[in-house]
Amino acid sequence: MKTNLCPCGSGNDFKDCCGPIIEGSAKSKTAEQLMRSRYSAHFMGNFDHVAATHAPEIKETYNVSSAKAQAQNTEWVGLEITEVIAGGPNDETGTVTFTARFKENGDLHAHRERAMFRREKGEWVYVDGKINPQIEPRKVEKIGRNDPCPCGSGKKYKKCCG
Amino acid sequence: MDRHFSCIACGKCCAGWLPLSINDALENANLFPLFLLWTPVRQGAKSFDLTAKIGFTLKLKNRKLAAVRLTPMSYIPPQINCPALSEDNLCSIHERKPLRCSTMPFSASRDENDQIDLLIPRPGWECDISDNAPLVYKDKKISNPDGFLSERKQLLTDSEILKPFAQLMLDSKPALKMELEKMAVRPHGGNVVVGFLPLIHRLANVDINQFAASQLAVLENLIGITKENPECADAHKNYVQAAGELRAII
Protein backbone atom coordinates (compact mmCIF):
# COMPACT_ATOMS: atom_id res chain seq x y z
CA MET A 1 0.00 0.00 0.00
CA LYS A 2 1.55 3.27 -1.10
CA THR A 3 -0.87 5.79 0.28
CA ASN A 4 1.61 8.39 1.52
CA LEU A 5 4.04 8.89 -1.35
CA CYS A 6 6.34 11.88 -1.07
CA PRO A 7 5.26 14.80 -3.30
CA CYS A 8 8.85 15.18 -4.55
CA GLY A 9 8.35 12.12 -6.73
CA SER A 10 11.15 10.00 -5.25
CA GLY A 11 8.78 7.06 -4.93
CA ASN A 12 9.52 6.82 -1.20
CA ASP A 13 7.12 7.28 1.64
CA PHE A 14 6.80 10.91 2.77
CA LYS A 15 7.89 10.04 6.31
CA ASP A 16 11.09 8.44 4.98
CA CYS A 17 11.81 11.23 2.48
CA CYS A 18 11.09 14.96 2.74
CA GLY A 19 8.84 14.70 5.81
CA PRO A 20 11.50 14.69 8.57
CA ILE A 21 13.50 17.43 6.78
CA ILE A 22 10.46 19.71 6.56
CA GLU A 23 9.47 19.00 10.17
CA GLY A 24 13.03 19.73 11.27
CA SER A 25 13.69 16.34 12.89
CA ALA A 26 16.34 15.53 10.26
CA LYS A 27 18.81 17.56 8.23
CA SER A 28 19.29 17.19 4.49
CA LYS A 29 22.53 15.35 3.73
CA THR A 30 22.75 16.51 0.13
CA ALA A 31 21.80 19.58 -1.89
CA GLU A 32 19.37 17.42 -3.86
CA GLN A 33 17.59 16.34 -0.66
CA LEU A 34 17.16 19.98 0.31
CA MET A 35 15.93 20.82 -3.18
CA ARG A 36 13.37 18.03 -2.95
CA SER A 37 12.22 19.06 0.51
CA ARG A 38 11.77 22.66 -0.64
CA TYR A 39 9.63 21.45 -3.53
CA SER A 40 7.55 19.27 -1.18
CA ALA A 41 7.20 22.26 1.16
CA HIS A 42 5.81 24.32 -1.74
CA PHE A 43 3.47 21.45 -2.55
CA MET A 44 2.19 21.44 1.03
CA GLY A 45 2.13 25.22 1.46
CA ASN A 46 4.80 25.12 4.19
CA PHE A 47 6.64 28.32 3.30
CA ASP A 48 8.37 28.52 6.66
CA HIS A 49 10.58 25.61 5.60
CA VAL A 50 11.35 27.42 2.34
CA ALA A 51 12.22 30.64 4.20
CA ALA A 52 14.27 28.78 6.83
CA THR A 53 16.51 27.17 4.21
CA HIS A 54 17.57 30.40 2.49
CA ALA A 55 21.14 31.67 2.73
CA PRO A 56 21.34 34.67 5.10
CA GLU A 57 22.08 37.15 2.30
CA ILE A 58 18.86 36.41 0.41
CA LYS A 59 16.47 36.29 3.38
CA GLU A 60 15.43 39.89 2.60
CA THR A 61 14.25 38.90 -0.88
CA TYR A 62 11.70 36.25 0.09
CA ASN A 63 8.22 37.37 0.99
CA VAL A 64 6.34 34.63 2.87
CA SER A 65 2.98 36.47 2.78
CA SER A 66 3.29 36.81 -0.96
CA ALA A 67 4.30 33.18 -1.48
CA LYS A 68 1.19 32.13 0.49
CA ALA A 69 -1.03 34.39 -1.61
CA GLN A 70 0.39 33.05 -4.88
CA ALA A 71 -0.05 29.47 -3.69
CA GLN A 72 -3.84 29.89 -3.63
CA ASN A 73 -3.93 29.75 -7.42
CA THR A 74 -1.08 27.26 -7.83
CA GLU A 75 -1.21 23.50 -7.82
CA TRP A 76 2.16 21.72 -8.01
CA VAL A 77 2.08 18.79 -10.38
CA GLY A 78 5.54 17.27 -10.30
CA LEU A 79 9.29 17.68 -9.86
CA GLU A 80 11.93 16.46 -12.25
CA ILE A 81 15.61 16.74 -11.35
CA THR A 82 17.61 16.98 -14.56
CA GLU A 83 21.16 17.51 -13.34
CA VAL A 84 23.06 17.41 -10.04
CA ILE A 85 26.58 18.75 -9.75
CA ALA A 86 28.41 18.11 -6.44
CA GLY A 87 26.23 18.86 -3.40
CA GLY A 88 27.06 15.48 -1.84
CA PRO A 89 27.65 14.61 1.85
CA ASN A 90 31.30 15.70 1.53
CA ASP A 91 30.79 18.81 -0.61
CA GLU A 92 30.50 22.42 0.45
CA THR A 93 28.54 23.64 -2.59
CA GLY A 94 26.20 22.06 -5.09
CA THR A 95 24.00 22.78 -8.08
CA VAL A 96 20.67 21.15 -8.82
CA THR A 97 18.88 21.78 -12.10
CA PHE A 98 15.19 20.97 -12.02
CA THR A 99 11.85 21.44 -13.68
CA ALA A 100 8.87 21.91 -11.39
CA ARG A 101 5.51 21.75 -13.12
CA PHE A 102 2.47 23.51 -11.79
CA LYS A 103 -1.04 24.50 -12.76
CA GLU A 104 -2.06 28.10 -12.41
CA ASN A 105 -5.73 28.90 -13.00
CA GLY A 106 -5.97 25.58 -14.81
CA ASP A 107 -3.03 26.20 -17.18
CA LEU A 108 0.06 23.99 -17.01
CA HIS A 109 3.38 25.81 -16.53
CA ALA A 110 6.97 24.70 -16.01
CA HIS A 111 9.49 26.40 -13.76
CA ARG A 112 13.03 25.53 -14.85
CA GLU A 113 15.87 26.56 -12.62
CA ARG A 114 19.50 25.82 -11.94
CA ALA A 115 19.62 26.25 -8.18
CA MET A 116 22.80 26.90 -6.24
CA PHE A 117 23.25 25.49 -2.74
CA ARG A 118 25.95 25.89 -0.12
CA ARG A 119 26.68 24.67 3.37
CA GLU A 120 26.03 27.29 6.03
CA LYS A 121 27.31 26.17 9.45
CA GLY A 122 27.21 22.60 8.20
CA GLU A 123 23.67 22.74 6.85
CA TRP A 124 22.60 23.03 3.23
CA VAL A 125 20.95 26.32 2.24
CA TYR A 126 19.59 27.70 -1.05
CA VAL A 127 21.76 30.56 -2.35
CA ASP A 128 20.20 31.59 -5.65
CA GLY A 129 19.05 30.28 -8.96
CA LYS A 130 19.17 30.91 -12.66
CA ILE A 131 15.72 30.69 -14.22
CA ASN A 132 15.48 28.97 -17.62
CA PRO A 133 19.21 28.23 -17.72
CA GLN A 134 20.97 27.70 -21.00
CA ILE A 135 21.50 24.03 -21.56
CA GLU A 136 25.05 23.08 -22.56
CA PRO A 137 25.06 22.44 -26.31
CA ARG A 138 25.46 18.78 -27.14
CA LYS A 139 28.99 18.00 -28.28
CA VAL A 140 29.11 16.09 -31.53
CA GLU A 141 32.21 14.03 -32.24
CA LYS A 142 33.20 14.03 -35.86
CA ILE A 143 34.14 10.78 -37.54
CA GLY A 144 37.08 10.85 -39.92
CA ARG A 145 36.46 9.54 -43.42
CA ASN A 146 39.00 6.76 -42.93
CA ASP A 147 37.91 5.80 -39.39
CA PRO A 148 36.03 2.55 -38.81
CA CYS A 149 32.35 3.11 -39.41
CA PRO A 150 30.30 3.53 -36.19
CA CYS A 151 27.71 1.08 -37.53
CA GLY A 152 30.16 -1.71 -36.69
CA SER A 153 30.56 -3.10 -40.22
CA GLY A 154 34.36 -2.96 -39.96
CA LYS A 155 34.58 -0.96 -43.18
CA LYS A 156 35.93 2.54 -43.43
CA TYR A 157 33.32 5.22 -42.77
CA LYS A 158 33.70 6.60 -46.32
CA LYS A 159 33.08 3.14 -47.82
CA CYS A 160 30.07 2.45 -45.61
CA CYS A 161 27.57 4.89 -44.09
CA GLY A 162 29.53 8.10 -44.74
CA MET B 1 25.79 78.87 -18.34
CA ASP B 2 23.94 79.90 -15.17
CA ARG B 3 20.37 78.93 -14.44
CA HIS B 4 17.98 80.55 -12.00
CA PHE B 5 14.96 78.71 -10.74
CA SER B 6 12.21 79.10 -8.20
CA CYS B 7 9.10 76.98 -7.79
CA ILE B 8 5.97 79.15 -7.53
CA ALA B 9 3.77 76.12 -6.80
CA CYS B 10 1.70 76.35 -9.98
CA GLY B 11 1.13 72.59 -9.75
CA LYS B 12 1.57 72.15 -13.50
CA CYS B 13 4.35 69.57 -13.22
CA CYS B 14 2.23 67.48 -10.81
CA ALA B 15 0.71 65.23 -13.46
CA GLY B 16 1.55 62.10 -15.35
CA TRP B 17 4.22 59.49 -14.77
CA LEU B 18 6.31 59.80 -11.60
CA PRO B 19 9.29 57.48 -10.97
CA LEU B 20 9.48 56.47 -7.31
CA SER B 21 11.93 54.85 -4.96
CA ILE B 22 10.79 51.47 -3.64
CA ASN B 23 10.15 53.03 -0.26
CA ASP B 24 8.21 56.02 -1.65
CA ALA B 25 6.13 53.57 -3.68
CA LEU B 26 5.27 51.33 -0.73
CA GLU B 27 4.52 54.24 1.59
CA ASN B 28 2.08 55.67 -0.92
CA ALA B 29 0.42 52.43 -1.98
CA ASN B 30 -2.92 53.90 -0.85
CA LEU B 31 -2.45 56.98 -3.07
CA PHE B 32 -0.51 56.20 -6.27
CA PRO B 33 -1.27 53.52 -8.88
CA LEU B 34 2.01 51.57 -8.72
CA PHE B 35 3.58 50.00 -11.80
CA LEU B 36 7.09 49.18 -12.97
CA LEU B 37 8.68 51.22 -15.73
CA TRP B 38 11.46 49.80 -17.95
CA THR B 39 13.34 52.40 -19.99
CA PRO B 40 16.06 51.43 -22.48
CA VAL B 41 18.80 54.02 -23.10
CA ARG B 42 20.80 53.64 -26.30
CA GLN B 43 24.57 53.34 -26.39
CA GLY B 44 26.13 56.76 -26.86
CA ALA B 45 23.40 58.63 -25.00
CA LYS B 46 24.61 60.90 -22.21
CA SER B 47 22.96 58.91 -19.46
CA PHE B 48 24.08 55.50 -20.79
CA ASP B 49 26.84 54.87 -18.24
CA LEU B 50 24.81 55.96 -15.24
CA THR B 51 21.79 53.95 -16.42
CA ALA B 52 23.99 50.88 -16.86
CA LYS B 53 25.22 51.35 -13.29
CA ILE B 54 21.79 51.85 -11.71
CA GLY B 55 20.08 49.38 -14.02
CA PHE B 56 21.52 46.74 -16.33
CA THR B 57 22.61 46.25 -19.92
CA LEU B 58 20.98 44.21 -22.62
CA LYS B 59 22.72 42.85 -25.73
CA LEU B 60 20.86 43.79 -28.86
CA LYS B 61 20.70 41.98 -32.20
CA ASN B 62 22.66 44.81 -33.87
CA ARG B 63 25.57 43.93 -31.52
CA LYS B 64 25.11 47.13 -29.56
CA LEU B 65 24.18 47.38 -25.92
CA ALA B 66 21.20 49.09 -24.40
CA ALA B 67 21.26 50.25 -20.79
CA VAL B 68 17.92 49.65 -19.15
CA ARG B 69 16.57 51.38 -16.11
CA LEU B 70 13.86 49.73 -14.03
CA THR B 71 11.96 51.87 -11.57
CA PRO B 72 8.72 51.77 -9.63
CA MET B 73 6.41 54.59 -10.67
CA SER B 74 3.11 56.25 -10.07
CA TYR B 75 1.46 55.52 -13.41
CA ILE B 76 -0.95 58.33 -14.22
CA PRO B 77 -1.73 59.59 -17.73
CA PRO B 78 -0.33 63.07 -18.46
CA GLN B 79 -3.90 64.43 -18.72
CA ILE B 80 -4.59 63.62 -15.08
CA ASN B 81 -3.25 65.42 -12.05
CA CYS B 82 -1.30 63.76 -9.27
CA PRO B 83 -3.73 62.42 -6.65
CA ALA B 84 -1.73 64.26 -3.98
CA LEU B 85 -2.31 67.65 -5.64
CA SER B 86 -4.96 69.53 -3.66
CA GLU B 87 -7.45 72.02 -5.11
CA ASP B 88 -5.30 75.04 -4.14
CA ASN B 89 -2.51 73.55 -6.36
CA LEU B 90 -0.42 72.63 -3.35
CA CYS B 91 0.97 69.23 -2.50
CA SER B 92 -1.14 67.58 0.18
CA ILE B 93 1.81 65.41 1.26
CA HIS B 94 4.45 68.14 1.02
CA GLU B 95 6.25 67.15 4.24
CA ARG B 96 6.66 63.54 3.13
CA LYS B 97 6.53 63.94 -0.63
CA PRO B 98 8.50 61.45 -2.77
CA LEU B 99 12.21 62.10 -3.29
CA ARG B 100 11.58 62.49 -7.02
CA CYS B 101 9.34 65.49 -6.32
CA SER B 102 11.61 67.18 -3.79
CA THR B 103 14.62 66.91 -6.13
CA MET B 104 12.75 68.73 -8.93
CA PRO B 105 13.76 70.34 -11.23
CA PHE B 106 16.94 68.25 -11.05
CA SER B 107 17.09 64.52 -11.71
CA ALA B 108 19.46 62.11 -9.99
CA SER B 109 19.04 59.58 -12.79
CA ARG B 110 21.18 61.88 -14.94
CA ASP B 111 24.72 63.10 -14.32
CA GLU B 112 25.20 66.36 -12.44
CA ASN B 113 26.71 68.00 -15.54
CA ASP B 114 23.74 66.90 -17.68
CA GLN B 115 20.93 68.85 -16.01
CA ILE B 116 20.72 72.09 -17.93
CA ASP B 117 17.74 71.29 -20.17
CA LEU B 118 15.74 70.17 -17.13
CA LEU B 119 15.86 73.78 -15.91
CA ILE B 120 13.81 75.05 -18.84
CA PRO B 121 10.14 74.84 -17.87
CA ARG B 122 7.99 72.71 -20.17
CA PRO B 123 5.25 74.58 -22.08
CA GLY B 124 2.55 75.72 -19.66
CA TRP B 125 4.68 75.48 -16.53
CA GLU B 126 4.98 78.74 -14.60
CA CYS B 127 8.35 78.23 -12.84
CA ASP B 128 10.23 81.49 -12.14
CA ILE B 129 13.50 81.34 -14.10
CA SER B 130 14.13 85.09 -14.12
CA ASP B 131 17.31 86.59 -12.65
CA ASN B 132 15.32 87.36 -9.48
CA ALA B 133 15.03 83.67 -8.78
CA PRO B 134 17.93 82.05 -6.90
CA LEU B 135 20.90 80.80 -8.86
CA VAL B 136 20.59 77.00 -8.79
CA TYR B 137 23.02 75.74 -11.46
CA LYS B 138 26.37 77.20 -12.37
CA ASP B 139 29.24 75.71 -14.42
CA LYS B 140 27.36 72.41 -14.59
CA LYS B 141 27.24 72.18 -10.79
CA ILE B 142 24.12 72.18 -8.65
CA SER B 143 24.40 74.99 -6.09
CA ASN B 144 22.62 73.07 -3.34
CA PRO B 145 23.01 69.41 -4.22
CA ASP B 146 21.56 67.91 -1.00
CA GLY B 147 18.30 66.74 -2.60
CA PHE B 148 20.09 65.53 -5.72
CA LEU B 149 22.58 63.54 -3.67
CA SER B 150 19.98 61.89 -1.47
CA GLU B 151 17.96 60.87 -4.51
CA ARG B 152 21.12 59.46 -6.13
CA LYS B 153 21.95 57.53 -2.97
CA GLN B 154 18.44 56.07 -2.94
CA LEU B 155 18.71 55.05 -6.62
CA LEU B 156 21.89 53.13 -5.85
CA THR B 157 20.41 51.48 -2.74
CA ASP B 158 17.29 50.43 -4.66
CA SER B 159 19.38 49.09 -7.52
CA GLU B 160 20.69 46.35 -5.21
CA ILE B 161 17.13 45.01 -5.06
CA LEU B 162 16.05 45.97 -8.57
CA LYS B 163 19.02 44.55 -10.51
CA PRO B 164 18.65 40.88 -9.47
CA PHE B 165 14.87 41.29 -9.73
CA ALA B 166 15.20 42.61 -13.29
CA GLN B 167 17.39 39.63 -14.23
CA LEU B 168 14.82 37.24 -12.79
CA MET B 169 12.02 38.92 -14.75
CA LEU B 170 13.97 38.83 -18.02
CA ASP B 171 14.88 35.15 -17.55
CA SER B 172 11.34 34.11 -16.74
CA LYS B 173 9.45 36.34 -19.17
CA PRO B 174 10.91 36.11 -22.69
CA ALA B 175 8.12 38.36 -24.02
CA LEU B 176 9.28 41.20 -21.77
CA LYS B 177 12.83 40.87 -23.02
CA MET B 178 11.68 40.93 -26.64
CA GLU B 179 9.58 44.02 -25.98
CA LEU B 180 12.56 45.81 -24.40
CA GLU B 181 14.80 44.89 -27.31
CA LYS B 182 12.18 46.25 -29.69
CA MET B 183 11.93 49.55 -27.79
CA ALA B 184 15.71 49.87 -27.54
CA VAL B 185 16.21 49.96 -31.32
CA ARG B 186 13.41 52.40 -32.05
CA PRO B 187 14.80 55.82 -33.06
CA HIS B 188 12.82 57.63 -30.37
CA GLY B 189 13.09 54.90 -27.78
CA GLY B 190 10.13 53.77 -25.76
CA ASN B 191 9.04 52.43 -22.42
CA VAL B 192 7.57 49.21 -21.16
CA VAL B 193 5.09 49.37 -18.30
CA VAL B 194 4.32 46.22 -16.28
CA GLY B 195 2.48 45.46 -13.05
CA PHE B 196 4.06 46.01 -9.63
CA LEU B 197 3.11 42.70 -7.99
CA PRO B 198 6.16 40.63 -9.01
CA LEU B 199 8.38 43.05 -7.08
CA ILE B 200 6.32 42.52 -3.92
CA HIS B 201 7.25 38.83 -4.04
CA ARG B 202 10.88 39.88 -3.59
CA LEU B 203 10.37 42.24 -0.63
CA ALA B 204 10.45 40.20 2.57
CA ASN B 205 8.76 42.73 4.85
CA VAL B 206 5.71 43.74 2.82
CA ASP B 207 2.32 42.29 3.71
CA ILE B 208 0.94 41.47 0.28
CA ASN B 209 -2.69 41.41 1.43
CA GLN B 210 -2.49 44.89 2.88
CA PHE B 211 -0.68 46.12 -0.24
CA ALA B 212 -3.25 44.54 -2.55
CA ALA B 213 -6.17 46.09 -0.65
CA SER B 214 -4.65 49.62 -0.77
CA GLN B 215 -3.77 49.35 -4.45
CA LEU B 216 -7.11 47.91 -5.48
CA ALA B 217 -8.92 50.94 -4.04
CA VAL B 218 -6.57 53.32 -5.90
CA LEU B 219 -6.95 51.43 -9.17
CA GLU B 220 -10.73 51.13 -8.98
CA ASN B 221 -10.98 54.89 -8.53
CA LEU B 222 -8.74 55.52 -11.55
CA ILE B 223 -10.57 52.93 -13.66
CA GLY B 224 -13.67 55.08 -13.12
CA ILE B 225 -11.85 58.33 -13.97
CA THR B 226 -10.21 57.01 -17.16
CA LYS B 227 -13.18 55.00 -18.44
CA GLU B 228 -14.73 57.69 -20.64
CA ASN B 229 -11.47 59.32 -21.79
CA PRO B 230 -10.07 57.85 -25.03
CA GLU B 231 -6.72 59.59 -24.41
CA CYS B 232 -6.31 57.45 -21.30
CA ALA B 233 -7.16 54.16 -23.00
CA ASP B 234 -3.71 52.58 -22.46
CA ALA B 235 -3.62 53.46 -18.79
CA HIS B 236 -7.21 52.31 -18.38
CA LYS B 237 -6.37 48.91 -19.86
CA ASN B 238 -3.34 48.52 -17.58
CA TYR B 239 -5.38 49.53 -14.52
CA VAL B 240 -8.03 46.93 -15.32
CA GLN B 241 -5.42 44.21 -15.76
CA ALA B 242 -3.55 45.10 -12.56
CA ALA B 243 -6.81 45.25 -10.60
CA GLY B 244 -7.62 41.74 -11.84
CA GLU B 245 -4.25 40.44 -10.61
CA LEU B 246 -4.83 42.02 -7.20
CA ARG B 247 -8.31 40.56 -6.90
CA ALA B 248 -6.88 37.10 -7.50
CA ILE B 249 -4.82 37.59 -4.31
CA ILE B 250 -7.56 39.05 -2.17
PDB file of C-alpha atoms in Angstrom, chain A residues 28-128:
ATOM      1  CA  SER A  28      19.293  17.188   4.491  1.00  0.00           C
ATOM      2  CA  LYS A  29      22.528  15.351   3.730  1.00  0.00           C
ATOM      3  CA  THR A  30      22.746  16.510   0.132  1.00  0.00           C
ATOM      4  CA  ALA A  31      21.803  19.576  -1.892  1.00  0.00           C
ATOM      5  CA  GLU A  32      19.370  17.422  -3.855  1.00  0.00           C
ATOM      6  CA  GLN A  33      17.593  16.342  -0.655  1.00  0.00           C
ATOM      7  CA  LEU A  34      17.162  19.980   0.314  1.00  0.00           C
ATOM      8  CA  MET A  35      15.932  20.824  -3.175  1.00  0.00           C
ATOM      9  CA  ARG A  36      13.367  18.035  -2.953  1.00  0.00           C
ATOM     10  CA  SER A  37      12.224  19.061   0.512  1.00  0.00           C
ATOM     11  CA  ARG A  38      11.771  22.663  -0.639  1.00  0.00           C
ATOM     12  CA  TYR A  39       9.627  21.452  -3.526  1.00  0.00           C
ATOM     13  CA  SER A  40       7.550  19.274  -1.179  1.00  0.00           C
ATOM     14  CA  ALA A  41       7.200  22.265   1.158  1.00  0.00           C
ATOM     15  CA  HIS A  42       5.811  24.319  -1.744  1.00  0.00           C
ATOM     16  CA  PHE A  43       3.472  21.449  -2.550  1.00  0.00           C
ATOM     17  CA  MET A  44       2.190  21.437   1.035  1.00  0.00           C
ATOM     18  CA  GLY A  45       2.134  25.215   1.458  1.00  0.00           C
ATOM     19  CA  ASN A  46       4.800  25.119   4.187  1.00  0.00           C
ATOM     20  CA  PHE A  47       6.641  28.316   3.298  1.00  0.00           C
ATOM     21  CA  ASP A  48       8.370  28.517   6.659  1.00  0.00           C
ATOM     22  CA  HIS A  49      10.582  25.613   5.603  1.00  0.00           C
ATOM     23  CA  VAL A  50      11.348  27.418   2.343  1.00  0.00           C
ATOM     24  CA  ALA A  51      12.221  30.640   4.199  1.00  0.00           C
ATOM     25  CA  ALA A  52      14.269  28.776   6.833  1.00  0.00           C
ATOM     26  CA  THR A  53      16.505  27.173   4.211  1.00  0.00           C
ATOM     27  CA  HIS A  54      17.570  30.402   2.488  1.00  0.00           C
ATOM     28  CA  ALA A  55      21.144  31.674   2.727  1.00  0.00           C
ATOM     29  CA  PRO A  56      21.342  34.669   5.099  1.00  0.00           C
ATOM     30  CA  GLU A  57      22.082  37.151   2.304  1.00  0.00           C
ATOM     31  CA  ILE A  58      18.861  36.406   0.414  1.00  0.00           C
ATOM     32  CA  LYS A  59      16.473  36.293   3.375  1.00  0.00           C
ATOM     33  CA  GLU A  60      15.430  39.888   2.598  1.00  0.00           C
ATOM     34  CA  THR A  61      14.255  38.897  -0.878  1.00  0.00           C
ATOM     35  CA  TYR A  62      11.704  36.252   0.093  1.00  0.00           C
ATOM     36  CA  ASN A  63       8.217  37.374   0.987  1.00  0.00           C
ATOM     37  CA  VAL A  64       6.340  34.634   2.871  1.00  0.00           C
ATOM     38  CA  SER A  65       2.982  36.473   2.776  1.00  0.00           C
ATOM     39  CA  SER A  66       3.292  36.811  -0.961  1.00  0.00           C
ATOM     40  CA  ALA A  67       4.296  33.176  -1.475  1.00  0.00           C
ATOM     41  CA  LYS A  68       1.194  32.127   0.488  1.00  0.00           C
ATOM     42  CA  ALA A  69      -1.025  34.395  -1.611  1.00  0.00           C
ATOM     43  CA  GLN A  70       0.395  33.054  -4.877  1.00  0.00           C
ATOM     44  CA  ALA A  71      -0.055  29.470  -3.690  1.00  0.00           C
ATOM     45  CA  GLN A  72      -3.840  29.893  -3.634  1.00  0.00           C
ATOM     46  CA  ASN A  73      -3.926  29.752  -7.424  1.00  0.00           C
ATOM     47  CA  THR A  74      -1.083  27.263  -7.834  1.00  0.00           C
ATOM     48  CA  GLU A  75      -1.210  23.500  -7.824  1.00  0.00           C
ATOM     49  CA  TRP A  76       2.163  21.721  -8.007  1.00  0.00           C
ATOM     50  CA  VAL A  77       2.085  18.786 -10.382  1.00  0.00           C
ATOM     51  CA  GLY A  78       5.544  17.267 -10.299  1.00  0.00           C
ATOM     52  CA  LEU A  79       9.289  17.683  -9.861  1.00  0.00           C
ATOM     53  CA  GLU A  80      11.932  16.457 -12.250  1.00  0.00           C
ATOM     54  CA  ILE A  81      15.607  16.744 -11.353  1.00  0.00           C
ATOM     55  CA  THR A  82      17.608  16.978 -14.563  1.00  0.00           C
ATOM     56  CA  GLU A  83      21.159  17.507 -13.338  1.00  0.00           C
ATOM     57  CA  VAL A  84      23.055  17.415 -10.044  1.00  0.00           C
ATOM     58  CA  ILE A  85      26.577  18.748  -9.747  1.00  0.00           C
ATOM     59  CA  ALA A  86      28.408  18.111  -6.441  1.00  0.00           C
ATOM     60  CA  GLY A  87      26.233  18.859  -3.400  1.00  0.00           C
ATOM     61  CA  GLY A  88      27.057  15.479  -1.842  1.00  0.00           C
ATOM     62  CA  PRO A  89      27.649  14.613   1.848  1.00  0.00           C
ATOM     63  CA  ASN A  90      31.298  15.699   1.530  1.00  0.00           C
ATOM     64  CA  ASP A  91      30.792  18.808  -0.614  1.00  0.00           C
ATOM     65  CA  GLU A  92      30.501  22.424   0.454  1.00  0.00           C
ATOM     66  CA  THR A  93      28.540  23.637  -2.587  1.00  0.00           C
ATOM     67  CA  GLY A  94      26.204  22.059  -5.090  1.00  0.00           C
ATOM     68  CA  THR A  95      24.003  22.781  -8.079  1.00  0.00           C
ATOM     69  CA  VAL A  96      20.668  21.151  -8.816  1.00  0.00           C
ATOM     70  CA  THR A  97      18.875  21.777 -12.099  1.00  0.00           C
ATOM     71  CA  PHE A  98      15.194  20.970 -12.024  1.00  0.00           C
ATOM     72  CA  THR A  99      11.849  21.440 -13.680  1.00  0.00           C
ATOM     73  CA  ALA A 100       8.868  21.915 -11.388  1.00  0.00           C
ATOM     74  CA  ARG A 101       5.512  21.746 -13.122  1.00  0.00           C
ATOM     75  CA  PHE A 102       2.473  23.510 -11.787  1.00  0.00           C
ATOM     76  CA  LYS A 103      -1.037  24.495 -12.762  1.00  0.00           C
ATOM     77  CA  GLU A 104      -2.064  28.103 -12.408  1.00  0.00           C
ATOM     78  CA  ASN A 105      -5.726  28.900 -13.001  1.00  0.00           C
ATOM     79  CA  GLY A 106      -5.967  25.581 -14.806  1.00  0.00           C
ATOM     80  CA  ASP A 107      -3.026  26.198 -17.177  1.00  0.00           C
ATOM     81  CA  LEU A 108       0.056  23.994 -17.006  1.00  0.00           C
ATOM     82  CA  HIS A 109       3.381  25.806 -16.529  1.00  0.00           C
ATOM     83  CA  ALA A 110       6.966  24.702 -16.009  1.00  0.00           C
ATOM     84  CA  HIS A 111       9.488  26.403 -13.760  1.00  0.00           C
ATOM     85  CA  ARG A 112      13.032  25.529 -14.853  1.00  0.00           C
ATOM     86  CA  GLU A 113      15.871  26.561 -12.618  1.00  0.00           C
ATOM     87  CA  ARG A 114      19.504  25.821 -11.941  1.00  0.00           C
ATOM     88  CA  ALA A 115      19.616  26.246  -8.184  1.00  0.00           C
ATOM     89  CA  MET A 116      22.801  26.902  -6.237  1.00  0.00           C
ATOM     90  CA  PHE A 117      23.250  25.494  -2.739  1.00  0.00           C
ATOM     91  CA  ARG A 118      25.948  25.888  -0.120  1.00  0.00           C
ATOM     92  CA  ARG A 119      26.676  24.673   3.371  1.00  0.00           C
ATOM     93  CA  GLU A 120      26.032  27.289   6.028  1.00  0.00           C
ATOM     94  CA  LYS A 121      27.315  26.166   9.453  1.00  0.00           C
ATOM     95  CA  GLY A 122      27.213  22.597   8.203  1.00  0.00           C
ATOM     96  CA  GLU A 123      23.666  22.736   6.850  1.00  0.00           C
ATOM     97  CA  TRP A 124      22.601  23.025   3.231  1.00  0.00           C
ATOM     98  CA  VAL A 125      20.949  26.317   2.238  1.00  0.00           C
ATOM     99  CA  TYR A 126      19.587  27.699  -1.049  1.00  0.00           C
ATOM    100  CA  VAL A 127      21.764  30.557  -2.353  1.00  0.00           C
ATOM    101  CA  ASP A 128      20.201  31.589  -5.650  1.00  0.00           C
TER     102      ASP A 128
END
